[in-house]
C-alpha cells in the first residue's frame, strides 16, 4: 500500500514534531556511524532504546487452537455462500500478500514479521452503549457462536481483489448478545497495537495506533458482516488478523479491521484510522463503487490476485442486497 501516501507520512497533521525529532536523532547516529565514530552496535541499540524486555514466546499458533478445539475447524460451508462466482484465490497467495501496517507497509513482508505476535490468549471486549457489556475469550468465540464457512469476494481500495473462504459468524449475533441500547447508532472497532510484537507499531510512530474502524449499526447488523475466526478451514493466520477480525465484503478492505480487541457501541459517527490520515481518500462509508474513482486512480476495474487479470468492479462488490441500506428518504 506504499502508494497510499501522497504526503510524506510524517507530514500528517498533528504529528510532525515528534517525527522530526525522531528522524533527526536517527540521522545523527547514522552520520556518526558513517564517519566511523561509533561502533555499529550502537545503531541497533539506539533504535531499541525504548523497548522493554524481549517478548516471551506464546503457545504455537494455530496449533494451540486446533488442540483445544479439534472439532471447530473446518466449519461447515454455508450453502448460500458456497460459491462467490469466481475462482478461489490460492491459500498461499491470500496468506502472503497482506495489508497489515502494524507489521509492515510492504505486503510481501508482513508474513515474515508476525512471528513474535501472540494471538493466544486473547480477549475481545464489547462495551459502550450496551445493556450487557461482554468480555469474550477465544473459547467463547469458538463455542458460543455457531461457526460456518463463507466464500466471499474481497476488494482492496488499491484495486486488487481475492476470493477466499472465511470461517466465522455474523457479527450481529455477538452484538445482540450484548444488547445494544436504543441510543447506539454506530460501532467502533479497535485493533491490537503491541509495540513489543508488532514491529510496524514500534517503528512507524507517525500512524495514530491502534488501528480503528467503524460501521453504522445497521451495516454491522447486516447478515453479510462477519466476525471472522478462520481462513481456508483453519484458525485465522496471524498475517490475516488472528485471532479475530471483521469482514465487510461490500466495502473496501480497510473497513475490515484485523486482530480486534474492542468493539464499542457509540452514538455518533466515529473517526477511523484512514479517514484521520486522508479524509478525502478514505471516507467513512467506503462502499465499493466502480463509478467513484479514488482521487489518485480509477476504481472501474480490479486485478485478480492470482491471475493478474483485470475485470470490471461491481457496485457493492456485487453484494447488491445491501443497496437498501443506502436508499435515501
Ligand atoms: N489492524 C489492521 N487491520 C487492517 C489493516 C491494517 O493495516 N491493520 N489493513 C486493511 C486493509 S487495507 C486490507 S486490504 C485488509 C487486508 O486483509 P488480508 O491481508 O486478509 O487480505 O485488511 C484491513 N485491515
Ligand atoms: Mo486495502
mmCIF file of N, CA and C in Angstrom, residues 190-293:
data_model
loop_
_atom_site.group_PDB
_atom_site.id
_atom_site.type_symbol
_atom_site.label_atom_id
_atom_site.label_comp_id
_atom_site.label_asym_id
_atom_site.label_seq_id
_atom_site.Cartn_x
_atom_site.Cartn_y
_atom_site.Cartn_z
ATOM 1 N N UNK A 190 -11.549 -1.571 17.578
ATOM 2 C CA UNK A 190 -10.172 -1.191 17.887
ATOM 3 C C UNK A 190 -9.300 -2.440 17.804
ATOM 4 N N UNK A 191 -8.200 -2.306 17.050
ATOM 5 C CA UNK A 191 -7.277 -3.428 16.865
ATOM 6 C C UNK A 191 -6.204 -3.401 17.942
ATOM 7 N N UNK A 192 -5.487 -4.490 18.060
ATOM 8 C CA UNK A 192 -4.355 -4.556 18.981
ATOM 9 C C UNK A 192 -3.231 -3.656 18.470
ATOM 10 N N UNK A 193 -2.425 -3.133 19.379
ATOM 11 C CA UNK A 193 -1.240 -2.361 18.976
ATOM 12 C C UNK A 193 -0.170 -2.613 20.023
ATOM 13 N N UNK A 194 0.606 -3.635 19.830
ATOM 14 C CA UNK A 194 1.612 -4.027 20.806
ATOM 15 C C UNK A 194 3.007 -3.782 20.234
ATOM 16 N N UNK A 195 3.659 -2.786 20.808
ATOM 17 C CA UNK A 195 4.992 -2.402 20.326
ATOM 18 C C UNK A 195 5.988 -3.548 20.347
ATOM 19 N N UNK A 196 5.835 -4.413 21.344
ATOM 20 C CA UNK A 196 6.852 -5.454 21.507
ATOM 21 C C UNK A 196 6.771 -6.515 20.438
ATOM 22 N N UNK A 197 5.565 -6.757 19.931
ATOM 23 C CA UNK A 197 5.428 -7.874 18.996
ATOM 24 C C UNK A 197 4.997 -7.431 17.598
ATOM 25 N N UNK A 198 4.726 -6.125 17.446
ATOM 26 C CA UNK A 198 4.307 -5.617 16.136
ATOM 27 C C UNK A 198 5.326 -4.570 15.681
ATOM 28 N N UNK A 199 6.287 -4.977 14.858
ATOM 29 C CA UNK A 199 7.389 -4.068 14.526
ATOM 30 C C UNK A 199 6.946 -2.771 13.844
ATOM 31 N N UNK A 200 5.830 -2.806 13.118
ATOM 32 C CA UNK A 200 5.359 -1.588 12.451
ATOM 33 C C UNK A 200 4.849 -0.554 13.446
ATOM 34 N N UNK A 201 4.269 -1.016 14.533
ATOM 35 C CA UNK A 201 3.778 -0.109 15.571
ATOM 36 C C UNK A 201 4.968 0.557 16.259
ATOM 37 N N UNK A 202 6.014 -0.209 16.458
ATOM 38 C CA UNK A 202 7.212 0.282 17.143
ATOM 39 C C UNK A 202 7.936 1.319 16.299
ATOM 40 N N UNK A 203 8.045 1.077 14.992
ATOM 41 C CA UNK A 203 8.914 1.940 14.180
ATOM 42 C C UNK A 203 8.160 3.035 13.425
ATOM 43 N N UNK A 204 6.867 2.818 13.128
ATOM 44 C CA UNK A 204 6.134 3.818 12.340
ATOM 45 C C UNK A 204 5.287 4.673 13.271
ATOM 46 N N UNK A 205 5.975 5.561 13.981
ATOM 47 C CA UNK A 205 5.342 6.331 15.055
ATOM 48 C C UNK A 205 4.361 7.368 14.538
ATOM 49 N N UNK A 206 4.406 7.656 13.225
ATOM 50 C CA UNK A 206 3.554 8.709 12.691
ATOM 51 C C UNK A 206 2.115 8.241 12.474
ATOM 52 N N UNK A 207 1.847 6.949 12.591
ATOM 53 C CA UNK A 207 0.464 6.471 12.470
ATOM 54 C C UNK A 207 -0.255 6.557 13.816
ATOM 55 N N UNK A 208 -1.566 6.849 13.757
ATOM 56 C CA UNK A 208 -2.328 7.017 15.015
ATOM 57 C C UNK A 208 -2.779 5.685 15.615
ATOM 58 N N UNK A 209 -1.844 4.808 15.984
ATOM 59 C CA UNK A 209 -2.175 3.495 16.580
ATOM 60 C C UNK A 209 -3.018 3.665 17.822
ATOM 61 N N UNK A 210 -3.801 2.695 18.170
ATOM 62 C CA UNK A 210 -4.111 1.485 17.423
ATOM 63 C C UNK A 210 -5.021 1.755 16.222
ATOM 64 N N UNK A 211 -4.981 0.818 15.232
ATOM 65 C CA UNK A 211 -5.870 0.876 14.069
ATOM 66 C C UNK A 211 -7.305 0.899 14.579
ATOM 67 N N UNK A 212 -8.137 1.751 14.010
ATOM 68 C CA UNK A 212 -9.529 1.818 14.454
ATOM 69 C C UNK A 212 -10.419 2.019 13.248
ATOM 70 N N UNK A 213 -11.582 1.397 13.299
ATOM 71 C CA UNK A 213 -12.529 1.462 12.182
ATOM 72 C C UNK A 213 -13.925 1.634 12.735
ATOM 73 N N UNK A 214 -14.906 1.714 11.850
ATOM 74 C CA UNK A 214 -16.272 1.881 12.323
ATOM 75 C C UNK A 214 -17.291 1.573 11.251
ATOM 76 N N UNK A 215 -18.495 1.245 11.689
ATOM 77 C CA UNK A 215 -19.627 0.987 10.804
ATOM 78 C C UNK A 215 -20.860 1.620 11.422
ATOM 79 N N UNK A 216 -21.862 1.902 10.580
ATOM 80 C CA UNK A 216 -23.174 2.203 11.132
ATOM 81 C C UNK A 216 -23.700 0.929 11.783
ATOM 82 N N UNK A 217 -24.565 1.090 12.773
ATOM 83 C CA UNK A 217 -25.082 -0.109 13.448
ATOM 84 C C UNK A 217 -25.845 -1.010 12.474
ATOM 85 N N UNK A 218 -26.617 -0.412 11.542
ATOM 86 C CA UNK A 218 -27.368 -1.270 10.608
ATOM 87 C C UNK A 218 -26.433 -2.015 9.652
ATOM 88 N N UNK A 219 -25.285 -1.417 9.319
ATOM 89 C CA UNK A 219 -24.289 -2.134 8.497
ATOM 90 C C UNK A 219 -23.683 -3.296 9.300
ATOM 91 N N UNK A 220 -23.379 -3.006 10.557
ATOM 92 C CA UNK A 220 -22.768 -4.027 11.411
ATOM 93 C C UNK A 220 -23.728 -5.186 11.665
ATOM 94 N N UNK A 221 -25.051 -4.886 11.657
ATOM 95 C CA UNK A 221 -26.059 -5.915 11.928
ATOM 96 C C UNK A 221 -26.456 -6.686 10.673
ATOM 97 N N UNK A 222 -25.957 -6.266 9.504
ATOM 98 C CA UNK A 222 -26.332 -6.950 8.267
ATOM 99 C C UNK A 222 -25.754 -8.367 8.252
ATOM 100 N N UNK A 223 -26.540 -9.291 7.713
ATOM 101 C CA UNK A 223 -26.111 -10.694 7.735
ATOM 102 C C UNK A 223 -24.764 -10.948 7.048
ATOM 103 N N UNK A 224 -24.375 -10.089 6.094
ATOM 104 C CA UNK A 224 -23.103 -10.307 5.389
ATOM 105 C C UNK A 224 -21.884 -9.952 6.247
ATOM 106 N N UNK A 225 -22.085 -9.098 7.248
ATOM 107 C CA UNK A 225 -20.945 -8.633 8.059
ATOM 108 C C UNK A 225 -20.514 -9.734 9.019
ATOM 109 N N UNK A 226 -19.292 -10.188 8.855
ATOM 110 C CA UNK A 226 -18.825 -11.356 9.595
ATOM 111 C C UNK A 226 -17.816 -11.020 10.675
ATOM 112 N N UNK A 227 -17.928 -11.767 11.751
ATOM 113 C CA UNK A 227 -16.882 -11.816 12.761
ATOM 114 C C UNK A 227 -16.062 -13.052 12.383
ATOM 115 N N UNK A 228 -14.833 -12.853 11.949
ATOM 116 C CA UNK A 228 -14.064 -13.919 11.313
ATOM 117 C C UNK A 228 -12.999 -14.493 12.242
ATOM 118 N N UNK A 229 -13.000 -15.832 12.337
ATOM 119 C CA UNK A 229 -12.019 -16.520 13.186
ATOM 120 C C UNK A 229 -11.118 -17.453 12.380
ATOM 121 N N UNK A 230 -11.426 -17.621 11.086
ATOM 122 C CA UNK A 230 -10.631 -18.581 10.327
ATOM 123 C C UNK A 230 -10.579 -18.289 8.847
ATOM 124 N N UNK A 231 -9.652 -18.959 8.175
ATOM 125 C CA UNK A 231 -9.469 -18.802 6.737
ATOM 126 C C UNK A 231 -9.025 -20.166 6.187
ATOM 127 N N UNK A 232 -9.606 -20.569 5.065
ATOM 128 C CA UNK A 232 -9.288 -21.877 4.478
ATOM 129 C C UNK A 232 -9.419 -23.012 5.484
ATOM 130 N N UNK A 233 -10.464 -22.946 6.307
ATOM 131 C CA UNK A 233 -10.751 -24.059 7.216
ATOM 132 C C UNK A 233 -9.849 -24.166 8.420
ATOM 133 N N UNK A 234 -8.971 -23.160 8.626
ATOM 134 C CA UNK A 234 -8.058 -23.195 9.773
ATOM 135 C C UNK A 234 -8.203 -21.911 10.567
ATOM 136 N N UNK A 235 -7.759 -21.917 11.823
ATOM 137 C CA UNK A 235 -7.778 -20.644 12.558
ATOM 138 C C UNK A 235 -7.061 -19.569 11.745
ATOM 139 N N UNK A 236 -7.552 -18.356 11.847
ATOM 140 C CA UNK A 236 -7.045 -17.234 11.058
ATOM 141 C C UNK A 236 -5.516 -17.104 11.203
ATOM 142 N N UNK A 237 -4.776 -17.088 10.096
ATOM 143 C CA UNK A 237 -3.330 -16.871 10.193
ATOM 144 C C UNK A 237 -3.033 -15.491 10.797
ATOM 145 N N UNK A 238 -1.912 -15.365 11.468
ATOM 146 C CA UNK A 238 -1.566 -14.085 12.102
ATOM 147 C C UNK A 238 -1.613 -12.944 11.097
ATOM 148 N N UNK A 239 -1.082 -13.172 9.902
ATOM 149 C CA UNK A 239 -0.987 -12.085 8.918
ATOM 150 C C UNK A 239 -2.344 -11.669 8.365
ATOM 151 N N UNK A 240 -3.358 -12.507 8.553
ATOM 152 C CA UNK A 240 -4.711 -12.150 8.101
ATOM 153 C C UNK A 240 -5.580 -11.606 9.232
ATOM 154 N N UNK A 241 -4.966 -11.409 10.426
ATOM 155 C CA UNK A 241 -5.708 -10.750 11.507
ATOM 156 C C UNK A 241 -6.082 -11.623 12.680
ATOM 157 N N UNK A 242 -5.274 -12.649 12.962
ATOM 158 C CA UNK A 242 -5.542 -13.542 14.093
ATOM 159 C C UNK A 242 -5.669 -12.740 15.382
ATOM 160 N N UNK A 243 -6.458 -13.245 16.321
ATOM 161 C CA UNK A 243 -7.307 -14.430 16.218
ATOM 162 C C UNK A 243 -8.697 -14.100 15.703
ATOM 163 N N UNK A 244 -9.049 -12.807 15.645
ATOM 164 C CA UNK A 244 -10.410 -12.457 15.239
ATOM 165 C C UNK A 244 -10.424 -11.095 14.545
ATOM 166 N N UNK A 245 -11.138 -11.024 13.426
ATOM 167 C CA UNK A 245 -11.252 -9.787 12.671
ATOM 168 C C UNK A 245 -12.692 -9.630 12.182
ATOM 169 N N UNK A 246 -12.949 -8.500 11.556
ATOM 170 C CA UNK A 246 -14.250 -8.235 10.952
ATOM 171 C C UNK A 246 -14.058 -8.290 9.435
ATOM 172 N N UNK A 247 -15.065 -8.783 8.713
ATOM 173 C CA UNK A 247 -15.043 -8.727 7.243
ATOM 174 C C UNK A 247 -16.376 -8.162 6.747
ATOM 175 N N UNK A 248 -16.274 -7.095 5.952
ATOM 176 C CA UNK A 248 -17.450 -6.407 5.393
ATOM 177 C C UNK A 248 -17.285 -6.433 3.876
ATOM 178 N N UNK A 249 -17.876 -7.437 3.189
ATOM 179 C CA UNK A 249 -17.454 -7.719 1.818
ATOM 180 C C UNK A 249 -17.895 -6.704 0.768
ATOM 181 N N UNK A 250 -18.810 -5.787 1.118
ATOM 182 C CA UNK A 250 -19.224 -4.800 0.108
ATOM 183 C C UNK A 250 -18.480 -3.478 0.263
ATOM 184 N N UNK A 251 -17.543 -3.432 1.174
ATOM 185 C CA UNK A 251 -16.742 -2.223 1.396
ATOM 186 C C UNK A 251 -15.278 -2.498 1.074
ATOM 187 N N UNK A 252 -14.512 -1.439 0.849
ATOM 188 C CA UNK A 252 -13.086 -1.600 0.609
ATOM 189 C C UNK A 252 -12.417 -2.257 1.827
ATOM 190 N N UNK A 253 -11.354 -2.961 1.539
ATOM 191 C CA UNK A 253 -10.713 -3.831 2.538
ATOM 192 C C UNK A 253 -10.350 -3.171 3.845
ATOM 193 N N UNK A 254 -10.048 -1.872 3.831
ATOM 194 C CA UNK A 254 -9.615 -1.254 5.093
ATOM 195 C C UNK A 254 -10.748 -1.126 6.100
ATOM 196 N N UNK A 255 -12.018 -1.366 5.644
ATOM 197 C CA UNK A 255 -13.140 -1.376 6.583
ATOM 198 C C UNK A 255 -13.258 -2.731 7.298
ATOM 199 N N UNK A 256 -12.303 -3.622 7.082
ATOM 200 C CA UNK A 256 -12.310 -4.956 7.689
ATOM 201 C C UNK A 256 -11.140 -5.098 8.664
ATOM 202 N N UNK A 257 -11.278 -4.538 9.875
ATOM 203 C CA UNK A 257 -10.133 -4.474 10.793
ATOM 204 C C UNK A 257 -9.700 -5.845 11.331
ATOM 205 N N UNK A 258 -8.380 -5.957 11.512
ATOM 206 C CA UNK A 258 -7.765 -7.207 11.962
ATOM 207 C C UNK A 258 -7.455 -7.195 13.461
ATOM 208 N N UNK A 259 -7.287 -8.366 14.014
ATOM 209 C CA UNK A 259 -6.836 -8.537 15.410
ATOM 210 C C UNK A 259 -7.554 -7.575 16.352
ATOM 211 N N UNK A 260 -8.877 -7.704 16.377
ATOM 212 C CA UNK A 260 -9.733 -6.767 17.128
ATOM 213 C C UNK A 260 -9.720 -7.111 18.621
ATOM 214 N N UNK A 261 -9.560 -6.080 19.450
ATOM 215 C CA UNK A 261 -9.595 -6.284 20.902
ATOM 216 C C UNK A 261 -10.801 -5.622 21.560
ATOM 217 N N UNK A 262 -11.396 -4.629 20.872
ATOM 218 C CA UNK A 262 -12.530 -3.942 21.490
ATOM 219 C C UNK A 262 -13.562 -3.561 20.446
ATOM 220 N N UNK A 263 -14.827 -3.743 20.797
ATOM 221 C CA UNK A 263 -15.953 -3.351 19.956
ATOM 222 C C UNK A 263 -16.813 -2.447 20.831
ATOM 223 N N UNK A 264 -17.035 -1.231 20.356
ATOM 224 C CA UNK A 264 -17.690 -0.234 21.192
ATOM 225 C C UNK A 264 -18.930 0.295 20.478
ATOM 226 N N UNK A 265 -20.057 0.293 21.135
ATOM 227 C CA UNK A 265 -21.284 0.853 20.568
ATOM 228 C C UNK A 265 -21.334 2.322 20.966
ATOM 229 N N UNK A 266 -21.543 3.182 19.963
ATOM 230 C CA UNK A 266 -21.495 4.628 20.229
ATOM 231 C C UNK A 266 -22.660 5.338 19.547
ATOM 232 N N UNK A 267 -22.838 6.608 19.916
ATOM 233 C CA UNK A 267 -23.999 7.358 19.449
ATOM 234 C C UNK A 267 -23.699 8.127 18.155
ATOM 235 N N UNK A 268 -22.475 8.627 18.022
ATOM 236 C CA UNK A 268 -22.166 9.460 16.851
ATOM 237 C C UNK A 268 -21.108 8.781 15.981
ATOM 238 N N UNK A 269 -21.069 9.189 14.711
ATOM 239 C CA UNK A 269 -20.165 8.553 13.750
ATOM 240 C C UNK A 269 -18.710 8.673 14.213
ATOM 241 N N UNK A 270 -18.052 7.540 14.421
ATOM 242 C CA UNK A 270 -16.682 7.596 14.937
ATOM 243 C C UNK A 270 -15.670 7.922 13.844
ATOM 244 N N UNK A 271 -14.544 8.452 14.233
ATOM 245 C CA UNK A 271 -13.421 8.624 13.307
ATOM 246 C C UNK A 271 -12.818 7.257 13.011
ATOM 247 N N UNK A 272 -12.113 7.154 11.881
ATOM 248 C CA UNK A 272 -11.400 5.913 11.573
ATOM 249 C C UNK A 272 -9.936 6.239 11.281
ATOM 250 N N UNK A 273 -9.120 5.206 11.328
ATOM 251 C CA UNK A 273 -7.665 5.338 11.131
ATOM 252 C C UNK A 273 -7.357 6.022 9.800
ATOM 253 N N UNK A 274 -7.907 5.467 8.690
ATOM 254 C CA UNK A 274 -7.567 6.015 7.373
ATOM 255 C C UNK A 274 -8.241 7.348 7.103
ATOM 256 N N UNK A 275 -9.420 7.533 7.660
ATOM 257 C CA UNK A 275 -10.104 8.802 7.483
ATOM 258 C C UNK A 275 -9.331 9.914 8.205
ATOM 259 N N UNK A 276 -8.752 9.585 9.337
ATOM 260 C CA UNK A 276 -7.960 10.549 10.090
ATOM 261 C C UNK A 276 -6.718 10.957 9.295
ATOM 262 N N UNK A 277 -6.120 9.986 8.589
ATOM 263 C CA UNK A 277 -4.907 10.270 7.824
ATOM 264 C C UNK A 277 -5.206 11.038 6.538
ATOM 265 N N UNK A 278 -6.257 10.642 5.791
ATOM 266 C CA UNK A 278 -6.571 11.237 4.484
ATOM 267 C C UNK A 278 -8.083 11.233 4.265
ATOM 268 N N UNK A 279 -8.813 12.189 4.850
ATOM 269 C CA UNK A 279 -10.284 12.141 4.759
ATOM 270 C C UNK A 279 -10.810 12.155 3.325
ATOM 271 N N UNK A 280 -10.120 12.817 2.400
ATOM 272 C CA UNK A 280 -10.636 12.899 1.034
ATOM 273 C C UNK A 280 -10.493 11.560 0.304
ATOM 274 N N UNK A 281 -9.588 10.703 0.761
ATOM 275 C CA UNK A 281 -9.334 9.449 0.062
ATOM 276 C C UNK A 281 -10.024 8.252 0.708
ATOM 277 N N UNK A 282 -10.282 8.330 2.008
ATOM 278 C CA UNK A 282 -10.809 7.176 2.727
ATOM 279 C C UNK A 282 -11.980 7.576 3.612
ATOM 280 N N UNK A 283 -13.115 7.929 2.958
ATOM 281 C CA UNK A 283 -14.267 8.389 3.738
ATOM 282 C C UNK A 283 -14.864 7.261 4.589
ATOM 283 N N UNK A 284 -15.695 7.644 5.534
ATOM 284 C CA UNK A 284 -16.266 6.670 6.479
ATOM 285 C C UNK A 284 -17.018 5.553 5.755
ATOM 286 N N UNK A 285 -17.863 5.909 4.781
ATOM 287 C CA UNK A 285 -18.734 4.879 4.195
ATOM 288 C C UNK A 285 -17.971 3.846 3.352
ATOM 289 N N UNK A 286 -17.231 4.330 2.358
ATOM 290 C CA UNK A 286 -16.326 3.463 1.587
ATOM 291 C C UNK A 286 -16.929 2.181 1.038
ATOM 292 N N UNK A 287 -18.137 2.279 0.471
ATOM 293 C CA UNK A 287 -18.686 1.137 -0.254
ATOM 294 C C UNK A 287 -17.957 0.994 -1.591
ATOM 295 N N UNK A 288 -17.734 -0.246 -2.020
ATOM 296 C CA UNK A 288 -17.100 -0.472 -3.323
ATOM 297 C C UNK A 288 -18.007 0.124 -4.405
ATOM 298 N N UNK A 289 -17.462 1.006 -5.232
ATOM 299 C CA UNK A 289 -18.261 1.672 -6.264
ATOM 300 C C UNK A 289 -17.385 2.001 -7.477
ATOM 301 N N UNK A 290 -17.615 1.290 -8.606
ATOM 302 C CA UNK A 290 -16.763 1.490 -9.783
ATOM 303 C C UNK A 290 -16.880 2.895 -10.380
ATOM 304 N N UNK A 291 -17.981 3.596 -10.061
ATOM 305 C CA UNK A 291 -18.185 4.927 -10.658
ATOM 306 C C UNK A 291 -17.468 6.025 -9.897
ATOM 307 N N UNK A 292 -17.041 5.751 -8.706
ATOM 308 C CA UNK A 292 -16.382 6.787 -7.902
ATOM 309 C C UNK A 292 -14.886 6.483 -7.825
ATOM 310 N N UNK A 293 -14.082 7.215 -8.608
ATOM 311 C CA UNK A 293 -12.643 6.938 -8.573
ATOM 312 C C UNK A 293 -12.036 7.382 -7.249
#
